[in-house]
């Protein structure tokens, strides 16, 4: 994995880091994964900065008021073979 000239980061790397972070991986585990799978060295600081970018949006989203009604539909079925 090679970063093109005049670029600091690969496209799509933010989404990968956020996905791993959401799954509970630490910054060290994410850095180790990138080095093992992609052969790219990503510092823990870079990973932290990527996750901090969306921390404000996440806090705002989680504090939003909920809807008064949440419609729910349960579907159940039983299949019986009749000879």
mmCIF file of N, CA, C and O in Angstrom, residues 1 4 7 13 21 23 25 27 31 34 43 54 56 59-61 67 71-73 77 79-80 82:
data_model
loop_
_atom_site.group_PDB
_atom_site.id
_atom_site.type_symbol
_atom_site.label_atom_id
_atom_site.label_comp_id
_atom_site.label_asym_id
_atom_site.label_seq_id
_atom_site.Cartn_x
_atom_site.Cartn_y
_atom_site.Cartn_z
ATOM 1 N N UNK A 1 0.850 -1.159 0.000
ATOM 2 C CA UNK A 1 0.000 0.000 0.000
ATOM 3 C C UNK A 1 0.898 1.226 0.000
ATOM 4 O O UNK A 1 1.682 1.418 0.905
ATOM 5 N N UNK A 4 0.126 8.019 -2.496
ATOM 6 C CA UNK A 4 0.569 8.806 -3.646
ATOM 7 C C UNK A 4 1.284 10.096 -3.233
ATOM 8 O O UNK A 4 1.114 10.578 -2.114
ATOM 9 N N UNK A 7 0.126 13.495 -0.927
ATOM 10 C CA UNK A 7 -1.008 13.086 -0.086
ATOM 11 C C UNK A 7 -0.452 12.604 1.235
ATOM 12 O O UNK A 7 0.616 12.021 1.295
ATOM 13 N N UNK A 13 -9.281 5.444 4.482
ATOM 14 C CA UNK A 13 -8.664 4.947 5.710
ATOM 15 C C UNK A 13 -9.444 5.409 6.939
ATOM 16 O O UNK A 13 -9.513 4.702 7.939
ATOM 17 N N UNK A 21 -12.606 1.112 15.464
ATOM 18 C CA UNK A 21 -12.803 1.777 16.750
ATOM 19 C C UNK A 21 -14.192 1.475 17.303
ATOM 20 O O UNK A 21 -14.359 1.238 18.500
ATOM 21 N N UNK A 23 -15.833 -1.147 16.840
ATOM 22 C CA UNK A 23 -15.856 -2.545 17.269
ATOM 23 C C UNK A 23 -15.089 -2.761 18.569
ATOM 24 O O UNK A 23 -15.004 -3.876 19.057
ATOM 25 N N UNK A 25 -11.705 -1.948 19.165
ATOM 26 C CA UNK A 25 -10.264 -2.128 19.076
ATOM 27 C C UNK A 25 -9.557 -0.884 19.598
ATOM 28 O O UNK A 25 -10.030 0.238 19.408
ATOM 29 N N UNK A 27 -6.252 1.796 19.863
ATOM 30 C CA UNK A 27 -5.434 2.426 18.825
ATOM 31 C C UNK A 27 -4.228 1.551 18.481
ATOM 32 O O UNK A 27 -3.840 1.465 17.321
ATOM 33 N N UNK A 31 -3.408 0.019 14.790
ATOM 34 C CA UNK A 31 -2.104 0.254 14.162
ATOM 35 C C UNK A 31 -1.446 -1.069 13.779
ATOM 36 O O UNK A 31 -0.891 -1.207 12.677
ATOM 37 N N UNK A 34 -3.146 -2.530 10.631
ATOM 38 C CA UNK A 34 -2.718 -1.881 9.396
ATOM 39 C C UNK A 34 -1.332 -2.346 8.971
ATOM 40 O O UNK A 34 -1.082 -2.567 7.793
ATOM 41 N N UNK A 43 0.498 5.683 12.903
ATOM 42 C CA UNK A 43 0.773 5.941 14.316
ATOM 43 C C UNK A 43 -0.515 5.944 15.130
ATOM 44 O O UNK A 43 -1.610 6.196 14.617
ATOM 45 N N UNK A 54 -14.811 12.655 14.644
ATOM 46 C CA UNK A 54 -16.241 12.378 14.684
ATOM 47 C C UNK A 54 -16.797 12.319 16.103
ATOM 48 O O UNK A 54 -17.988 12.124 16.284
ATOM 49 N N UNK A 56 -17.316 14.670 18.267
ATOM 50 C CA UNK A 56 -18.319 15.719 18.482
ATOM 51 C C UNK A 56 -19.639 15.371 17.843
ATOM 52 O O UNK A 56 -20.705 15.553 18.443
ATOM 53 N N UNK A 59 -21.343 12.626 19.897
ATOM 54 C CA UNK A 59 -21.953 13.129 21.131
ATOM 55 C C UNK A 59 -23.247 13.871 20.826
ATOM 56 O O UNK A 59 -24.248 13.713 21.542
ATOM 57 N N UNK A 60 -23.242 14.664 19.768
ATOM 58 C CA UNK A 60 -24.447 15.386 19.369
ATOM 59 C C UNK A 60 -25.557 14.420 18.974
ATOM 60 O O UNK A 60 -26.717 14.588 19.337
ATOM 61 N N UNK A 61 -25.209 13.378 18.218
ATOM 62 C CA UNK A 61 -26.197 12.396 17.774
ATOM 63 C C UNK A 61 -26.788 11.633 18.948
ATOM 64 O O UNK A 61 -27.994 11.409 19.023
ATOM 65 N N UNK A 67 -37.710 10.110 19.072
ATOM 66 C CA UNK A 67 -39.062 10.241 18.543
ATOM 67 C C UNK A 67 -40.049 9.752 19.595
ATOM 68 O O UNK A 67 -39.753 8.823 20.356
ATOM 69 N N UNK A 71 -42.525 2.759 15.594
ATOM 70 C CA UNK A 71 -43.316 1.624 15.108
ATOM 71 C C UNK A 71 -42.437 0.375 14.998
ATOM 72 O O UNK A 71 -41.292 0.432 14.587
ATOM 73 N N UNK A 72 -43.008 -0.755 15.413
ATOM 74 C CA UNK A 72 -42.289 -2.023 15.382
ATOM 75 C C UNK A 72 -43.185 -3.050 14.717
ATOM 76 O O UNK A 72 -44.383 -3.118 14.984
ATOM 77 N N UNK A 73 -42.602 -3.877 13.869
ATOM 78 C CA UNK A 73 -43.342 -4.931 13.190
ATOM 79 C C UNK A 73 -42.630 -6.248 13.451
ATOM 80 O O UNK A 73 -41.450 -6.397 13.161
ATOM 81 N N UNK A 77 -43.153 -16.968 11.387
ATOM 82 C CA UNK A 77 -43.774 -17.950 10.490
ATOM 83 C C UNK A 77 -43.348 -19.343 10.898
ATOM 84 O O UNK A 77 -42.286 -19.553 11.468
ATOM 85 N N UNK A 79 -43.177 -23.216 9.099
ATOM 86 C CA UNK A 79 -43.324 -23.962 7.849
ATOM 87 C C UNK A 79 -43.532 -25.424 8.238
ATOM 88 O O UNK A 79 -42.737 -26.009 8.955
ATOM 89 N N UNK A 80 -44.638 -25.981 7.760
ATOM 90 C CA UNK A 80 -44.952 -27.375 8.045
ATOM 91 C C UNK A 80 -45.136 -28.089 6.713
ATOM 92 O O UNK A 80 -45.926 -27.682 5.873
ATOM 93 N N UNK A 82 -46.584 -30.846 4.461
ATOM 94 C CA UNK A 82 -47.762 -31.703 4.453
ATOM 95 C C UNK A 82 -47.577 -32.704 3.323
ATOM 96 O O UNK A 82 -47.422 -32.311 2.163
#
